[in-house]
Amino acid sequence: VASDATETEIKKAYKRMALRLHPDKNRTRLEEAEKEFKELSNAYTTLVDKNERAWYDSHKDQILRGCTGDDYEPDHMNVFPYFSPNCFSGFDPNDKKSFYSVYRKVFETLTGEEL
């Protein structure tokens, strides 16, 4: 959608994309479809909430470029990739790519940087 899209336009675009990307419609590529649908749902949630959308709009450039502009300090952890649910898969605490494992490592790193 356009950056100045109305809530109605966003809802209409979301419904159209949700029908196309829903995992039930993409059984041959289920894992990819689940990831895409989750990303679409998160984008929709952000864009229809006025406060979330305002925050996103004010930080969009940093998010899209991964916060690697002139003001980025490479001696600190880049947390922007962890704002996306695509940075983990599942919730099994024994899986290195699960929510718990990924964010445990993130918080351990951040704690280490603070000390």
Tab-separated table of N, CA and C in Angstrom:
chain	number	residue	atom	x	y	z
A	1	VAL	N	0.838	-1.184	0.000
A	1	VAL	CA	0.000	0.000	0.000
A	1	VAL	C	0.883	1.246	0.000
A	2	ALA	N	0.300	2.320	-0.388
A	2	ALA	CA	1.012	3.594	-0.391
A	2	ALA	C	1.233	4.062	1.047
A	3	SER	N	2.237	4.870	1.251
A	3	SER	CA	2.547	5.338	2.605
A	3	SER	C	1.430	6.194	3.201
A	4	ASP	N	0.576	6.750	2.356
A	4	ASP	CA	-0.536	7.561	2.857
A	4	ASP	C	-1.883	6.830	2.743
A	5	ALA	N	-1.837	5.495	2.672
A	5	ALA	CA	-3.060	4.702	2.515
A	5	ALA	C	-3.978	4.876	3.722
A	6	THR	N	-5.269	4.874	3.448
A	6	THR	CA	-6.263	4.982	4.521
A	6	THR	C	-6.439	3.618	5.183
A	7	GLU	N	-7.095	3.613	6.325
A	7	GLU	CA	-7.347	2.353	7.030
A	7	GLU	C	-8.173	1.402	6.163
A	8	THR	N	-9.124	1.941	5.423
A	8	THR	CA	-9.948	1.122	4.529
A	8	THR	C	-9.097	0.488	3.435
A	9	GLU	N	-8.191	1.260	2.853
A	9	GLU	CA	-7.305	0.727	1.805
A	9	GLU	C	-6.377	-0.353	2.369
A	10	ILE	N	-5.917	-0.144	3.582
A	10	ILE	CA	-5.035	-1.128	4.219
A	10	ILE	C	-5.794	-2.422	4.477
A	11	LYS	N	-7.004	-2.328	4.989
A	11	LYS	CA	-7.816	-3.517	5.257
A	11	LYS	C	-8.107	-4.284	3.971
A	12	LYS	N	-8.438	-3.562	2.930
A	12	LYS	CA	-8.740	-4.193	1.645
A	12	LYS	C	-7.502	-4.910	1.093
A	13	ALA	N	-6.351	-4.264	1.152
A	13	ALA	CA	-5.104	-4.868	0.675
A	13	ALA	C	-4.732	-6.079	1.523
A	14	TYR	N	-4.937	-5.971	2.835
A	14	TYR	CA	-4.628	-7.088	3.727
A	14	TYR	C	-5.486	-8.299	3.386
A	15	LYS	N	-6.780	-8.097	3.227
A	15	LYS	CA	-7.675	-9.214	2.912
A	15	LYS	C	-7.279	-9.886	1.600
A	16	ARG	N	-6.936	-9.089	0.609
A	16	ARG	CA	-6.518	-9.622	-0.686
A	16	ARG	C	-5.236	-10.457	-0.551
A	17	MET	N	-4.248	-9.908	0.173
A	17	MET	CA	-2.980	-10.616	0.352
A	17	MET	C	-3.147	-11.837	1.262
A	18	ALA	N	-4.004	-11.729	2.280
A	18	ALA	CA	-4.217	-12.845	3.200
A	18	ALA	C	-4.813	-14.040	2.468
A	19	LEU	N	-5.733	-13.783	1.557
A	19	LEU	CA	-6.315	-14.877	0.771
A	19	LEU	C	-5.250	-15.552	-0.098
A	20	ARG	N	-4.354	-14.772	-0.618
A	20	ARG	CA	-3.308	-15.312	-1.491
A	20	ARG	C	-2.210	-16.035	-0.713
A	21	LEU	N	-1.838	-15.513	0.462
A	21	LEU	CA	-0.698	-16.046	1.198
A	21	LEU	C	-1.055	-17.041	2.295
A	22	HIS	N	-2.320	-17.215	2.599
A	22	HIS	CA	-2.710	-18.078	3.705
A	22	HIS	C	-2.137	-19.482	3.528
A	23	PRO	N	-1.591	-20.069	4.596
A	23	PRO	CA	-1.003	-21.411	4.509
A	23	PRO	C	-1.958	-22.482	3.975
A	24	ASP	N	-3.250	-22.345	4.252
A	24	ASP	CA	-4.213	-23.324	3.732
A	24	ASP	C	-4.285	-23.309	2.207
A	25	LYS	N	-3.947	-22.189	1.601
A	25	LYS	CA	-3.963	-22.058	0.140
A	25	LYS	C	-2.613	-22.437	-0.478
A	26	ASN	N	-1.607	-22.681	0.356
A	26	ASN	CA	-0.246	-22.937	-0.126
A	26	ASN	C	0.356	-24.174	0.548
A	27	ARG	N	-0.342	-25.266	0.462
A	27	ARG	CA	0.093	-26.488	1.153
A	27	ARG	C	1.393	-27.059	0.594
A	28	THR	N	1.711	-26.750	-0.651
A	28	THR	CA	2.944	-27.280	-1.235
A	28	THR	C	4.180	-26.539	-0.746
A	29	ARG	N	3.994	-25.369	-0.193
A	29	ARG	CA	5.098	-24.590	0.372
A	29	ARG	C	4.666	-24.008	1.719
A	30	LEU	N	4.257	-24.913	2.583
A	30	LEU	CA	3.621	-24.561	3.846
A	30	LEU	C	4.509	-23.713	4.748
A	31	GLU	N	5.762	-24.100	4.927
A	31	GLU	CA	6.652	-23.369	5.835
A	31	GLU	C	6.875	-21.932	5.365
A	32	GLU	N	7.107	-21.760	4.085
A	32	GLU	CA	7.296	-20.416	3.523
A	32	GLU	C	6.008	-19.598	3.634
A	33	ALA	N	4.877	-20.236	3.366
A	33	ALA	CA	3.584	-19.544	3.438
A	33	ALA	C	3.280	-19.097	4.865
A	34	GLU	N	3.593	-19.929	5.849
A	34	GLU	CA	3.369	-19.550	7.247
A	34	GLU	C	4.209	-18.334	7.618
A	35	LYS	N	5.448	-18.320	7.150
A	35	LYS	CA	6.345	-17.198	7.430
A	35	LYS	C	5.818	-15.913	6.773
A	36	GLU	N	5.424	-16.012	5.509
A	36	GLU	CA	4.909	-14.846	4.789
A	36	GLU	C	3.604	-14.346	5.405
A	37	PHE	N	2.735	-15.271	5.788
A	37	PHE	CA	1.453	-14.877	6.374
A	37	PHE	C	1.666	-14.198	7.724
A	38	LYS	N	2.601	-14.696	8.516
A	38	LYS	CA	2.913	-14.089	9.812
A	38	LYS	C	3.456	-12.672	9.603
A	39	GLU	N	4.308	-12.505	8.607
A	39	GLU	CA	4.861	-11.184	8.307
A	39	GLU	C	3.754	-10.223	7.858
A	40	LEU	N	2.860	-10.705	7.012
A	40	LEU	CA	1.726	-9.900	6.553
A	40	LEU	C	0.842	-9.489	7.726
A	41	SER	N	0.546	-10.418	8.615
A	41	SER	CA	-0.300	-10.131	9.774
A	41	SER	C	0.342	-9.096	10.684
A	42	ASN	N	1.645	-9.204	10.888
A	42	ASN	CA	2.340	-8.218	11.719
A	42	ASN	C	2.343	-6.843	11.066
A	43	ALA	N	2.532	-6.804	9.756
A	43	ALA	CA	2.497	-5.522	9.049
A	43	ALA	C	1.110	-4.891	9.174
A	44	TYR	N	0.089	-5.694	9.002
A	44	TYR	CA	-1.283	-5.192	9.117
A	44	TYR	C	-1.540	-4.630	10.512
A	45	THR	N	-1.134	-5.389	11.536
A	45	THR	CA	-1.328	-4.949	12.918
A	45	THR	C	-0.647	-3.611	13.167
A	46	THR	N	0.531	-3.439	12.620
A	46	THR	CA	1.273	-2.186	12.783
A	46	THR	C	0.591	-1.038	12.053
A	47	LEU	N	0.144	-1.284	10.836
A	47	LEU	CA	-0.406	-0.201	10.021
A	47	LEU	C	-1.794	0.258	10.435
A	48	VAL	N	-2.592	-0.606	11.043
A	48	VAL	CA	-3.941	-0.169	11.424
A	48	VAL	C	-3.976	0.489	12.798
A	49	ASP	N	-2.929	0.316	13.590
A	49	ASP	CA	-2.849	0.978	14.890
A	49	ASP	C	-2.168	2.332	14.681
A	50	LYS	N	-2.860	3.418	14.984
A	50	LYS	CA	-2.332	4.765	14.697
A	50	LYS	C	-1.003	5.029	15.394
A	51	ASN	N	-0.856	4.604	16.638
A	51	ASN	CA	0.400	4.819	17.366
A	51	ASN	C	1.540	3.984	16.793
A	52	GLU	N	1.247	2.712	16.503
A	52	GLU	CA	2.272	1.841	15.919
A	52	GLU	C	2.707	2.359	14.549
A	53	ARG	N	1.732	2.803	13.770
A	53	ARG	CA	2.049	3.309	12.432
A	53	ARG	C	2.894	4.575	12.509
A	54	ALA	N	2.575	5.451	13.439
A	54	ALA	CA	3.364	6.678	13.599
A	54	ALA	C	4.803	6.334	13.992
A	55	TRP	N	4.960	5.368	14.907
A	55	TRP	CA	6.306	4.953	15.311
A	55	TRP	C	7.047	4.342	14.127
A	56	TYR	N	6.364	3.459	13.382
A	56	TYR	CA	6.984	2.832	12.218
A	56	TYR	C	7.395	3.894	11.194
A	57	ASP	N	6.504	4.820	10.902
A	57	ASP	CA	6.811	5.868	9.926
A	57	ASP	C	8.031	6.686	10.340
A	58	SER	N	8.164	6.950	11.632
A	58	SER	CA	9.301	7.757	12.086
A	58	SER	C	10.614	6.964	12.133
A	59	HIS	N	10.539	5.631	12.094
A	59	HIS	CA	11.740	4.790	12.147
A	59	HIS	C	11.915	3.914	10.895
A	60	LYS	N	11.079	4.138	9.898
A	60	LYS	CA	11.052	3.267	8.721
A	60	LYS	C	12.415	3.130	8.041
A	61	ASP	N	13.111	4.225	7.856
A	61	ASP	CA	14.405	4.166	7.176
A	61	ASP	C	15.395	3.297	7.936
A	62	GLN	N	15.433	3.442	9.246
A	62	GLN	CA	16.331	2.632	10.064
A	62	GLN	C	15.963	1.156	9.983
A	63	ILE	N	14.687	0.866	10.040
A	63	ILE	CA	14.228	-0.523	9.998
A	63	ILE	C	14.565	-1.154	8.655
A	64	LEU	N	14.261	-0.461	7.574
A	64	LEU	CA	14.481	-1.029	6.246
A	64	LEU	C	15.944	-1.198	5.883
A	65	ARG	N	16.790	-0.337	6.391
A	65	ARG	CA	18.213	-0.497	6.081
A	65	ARG	C	18.951	-1.258	7.175
A	66	GLY	N	18.212	-1.708	8.185
A	66	GLY	CA	18.821	-2.486	9.250
A	66	GLY	C	19.652	-1.657	10.190
A	67	CYS	N	19.360	-0.367	10.253
A	67	CYS	CA	20.068	0.553	11.149
A	67	CYS	C	21.566	0.541	10.881
A	68	THR	N	21.957	0.691	9.623
A	68	THR	CA	23.379	0.704	9.297
A	68	THR	C	23.805	2.052	8.733
A	69	GLY	N	23.104	3.100	9.126
A	69	GLY	CA	23.440	4.441	8.647
A	69	GLY	C	24.627	5.016	9.388
A	70	ASP	N	24.884	6.289	9.186
A	70	ASP	CA	26.029	6.970	9.782
A	70	ASP	C	26.004	6.947	11.306
A	71	ASP	N	24.800	6.898	11.895
A	71	ASP	CA	24.710	6.941	13.352
A	71	ASP	C	24.797	5.560	14.001
A	72	TYR	N	24.990	4.519	13.210
A	72	TYR	CA	25.066	3.160	13.744
A	72	TYR	C	26.436	2.898	14.349
A	73	GLU	N	26.453	2.389	15.576
A	73	GLU	CA	27.697	2.081	16.266
A	73	GLU	C	27.930	0.573	16.201
A	74	PRO	N	28.896	0.098	15.424
A	74	PRO	CA	29.076	-1.337	15.223
A	74	PRO	C	29.537	-2.092	16.461
A	75	ASP	N	29.939	-1.404	17.525
A	75	ASP	CA	30.341	-2.101	18.739
A	75	ASP	C	29.140	-2.472	19.619
A	76	HIS	N	27.940	-2.163	19.163
A	76	HIS	CA	26.725	-2.536	19.869
A	76	HIS	C	25.906	-3.479	18.999
A	77	MET	N	25.110	-4.278	19.633
A	77	MET	CA	24.274	-5.231	18.916
A	77	MET	C	23.201	-4.502	18.112
A	78	ASN	N	23.011	-4.904	16.879
A	78	ASN	CA	21.949	-4.364	16.027
A	78	ASN	C	20.669	-5.122	16.371
A	79	VAL	N	19.746	-4.490	17.090
A	79	VAL	CA	18.535	-5.169	17.537
A	79	VAL	C	17.395	-5.122	16.529
A	80	PHE	N	17.513	-4.331	15.487
A	80	PHE	CA	16.407	-4.181	14.542
A	80	PHE	C	15.958	-5.491	13.893
A	81	PRO	N	16.852	-6.423	13.552
A	81	PRO	CA	16.367	-7.687	12.984
A	81	PRO	C	15.468	-8.478	13.936
A	82	TYR	N	15.563	-8.228	15.227
A	82	TYR	CA	14.793	-8.967	16.220
A	82	TYR	C	13.412	-8.375	16.467
A	83	PHE	N	13.046	-7.329	15.728
A	83	PHE	CA	11.698	-6.773	15.794
A	83	PHE	C	10.755	-7.551	14.875
A	84	SER	N	11.282	-8.496	14.154
A	84	SER	CA	10.499	-9.285	13.212
A	84	SER	C	10.318	-10.705	13.734
A	85	PRO	N	9.130	-11.261	13.593
A	85	PRO	CA	8.926	-12.648	14.025
A	85	PRO	C	9.665	-13.643	13.128
A	86	ASN	N	10.249	-13.165	12.048
A	86	ASN	CA	10.993	-14.042	11.154
A	86	ASN	C	12.378	-14.391	11.682
A	87	CYS	N	12.772	-13.801	12.805
A	87	CYS	CA	14.095	-14.084	13.350
A	87	CYS	C	14.103	-15.365	14.178
A	88	PHE	N	12.947	-15.972	14.402
A	88	PHE	CA	12.883	-17.239	15.130
A	88	PHE	C	11.891	-18.164	14.442
A	89	SER	N	11.977	-19.438	14.793
A	89	SER	CA	10.999	-20.388	14.255
A	89	SER	C	10.583	-21.343	15.373
A	90	GLY	N	9.355	-21.274	15.760
A	90	GLY	CA	8.823	-22.158	16.781
A	90	GLY	C	9.158	-21.733	18.198
A	91	PHE	N	8.749	-22.582	19.139
A	91	PHE	CA	8.906	-22.253	20.555
A	91	PHE	C	9.563	-23.374	21.360
A	92	ASP	N	10.148	-24.351	20.686
A	92	ASP	CA	10.827	-25.447	21.374
A	92	ASP	C	12.100	-24.920	22.024
A	93	PRO	N	12.186	-24.935	23.348
A	93	PRO	CA	13.357	-24.354	24.027
A	93	PRO	C	14.665	-25.088	23.710
A	94	ASN	N	14.591	-26.283	23.137
A	94	ASN	CA	15.797	-27.036	22.784
A	94	ASN	C	16.297	-26.723	21.381
A	95	ASP	N	15.509	-26.004	20.599
A	95	ASP	CA	15.878	-25.651	19.228
A	95	ASP	C	16.636	-24.324	19.237
A	96	LYS	N	17.798	-24.281	18.608
A	96	LYS	CA	18.634	-23.079	18.595
A	96	LYS	C	17.981	-21.904	17.866
A	97	LYS	N	16.996	-22.181	17.010
A	97	LYS	CA	16.325	-21.112	16.265
A	97	LYS	C	14.958	-20.761	16.851
A	98	SER	N	14.628	-21.310	18.021
A	98	SER	CA	13.319	-21.046	18.616
A	98	SER	C	13.282	-19.661	19.260
A	99	PHE	N	12.084	-19.199	19.528
A	99	PHE	CA	11.862	-17.908	20.175
A	99	PHE	C	12.715	-17.776	21.436
A	100	TYR	N	12.646	-18.784	22.291
A	100	TYR	CA	13.334	-18.708	23.584
A	100	TYR	C	14.854	-18.680	23.418
A	101	SER	N	15.376	-19.498	22.514
A	101	SER	CA	16.827	-19.538	22.314
A	101	SER	C	17.338	-18.237	21.705
A	102	VAL	N	16.631	-17.742	20.698
A	102	VAL	CA	17.060	-16.520	20.016
A	102	VAL	C	17.044	-15.334	20.981
A	103	TYR	N	15.928	-15.143	21.684
A	103	TYR	CA	15.837	-13.977	22.562
A	103	TYR	C	16.658	-14.127	23.846
A	104	ARG	N	16.907	-15.368	24.275
A	104	ARG	CA	17.822	-15.558	25.401
A	104	ARG	C	19.198	-15.028	25.024
A	105	LYS	N	19.644	-15.381	23.816
A	105	LYS	CA	20.951	-14.916	23.350
A	105	LYS	C	20.968	-13.393	23.190
A	106	VAL	N	19.896	-12.825	22.657
A	106	VAL	CA	19.802	-11.370	22.493
A	106	VAL	C	19.937	-10.677	23.849
A	107	PHE	N	19.163	-11.137	24.837
A	107	PHE	CA	19.203	-10.481	26.153
A	107	PHE	C	20.527	-10.715	26.877
A	108	GLU	N	21.132	-11.868	26.676
A	108	GLU	CA	22.462	-12.098	27.265
A	108	GLU	C	23.480	-11.141	26.652
A	109	THR	N	23.399	-10.954	25.329
A	109	THR	CA	24.310	-10.028	24.654
A	109	THR	C	24.088	-8.601	25.128
A	110	LEU	N	22.841	-8.188	25.198
A	110	LEU	CA	22.535	-6.819	25.653
A	110	LEU	C	22.974	-6.591	27.088
A	111	THR	N	22.777	-7.602	27.935
A	111	THR	CA	23.221	-7.486	29.326
A	111	THR	C	24.734	-7.330	29.389
A	112	GLY	N	25.425	-8.105	28.567
A	112	GLY	CA	26.889	-7.998	28.515
A	112	GLY	C	27.361	-6.636	28.046
A	113	GLU	N	26.640	-6.037	27.130
A	113	GLU	CA	26.993	-4.702	26.637
A	113	GLU	C	26.759	-3.636	27.700
A	114	GLU	N	25.780	-3.853	28.556
A	114	GLU	CA	25.466	-2.867	29.596
A	114	GLU	C	26.474	-2.880	30.729
A	115	LEU	N	27.116	-4.013	30.942
A	115	LEU	CA	28.051	-4.127	32.072
A	115	LEU	C	29.369	-3.507	31.807
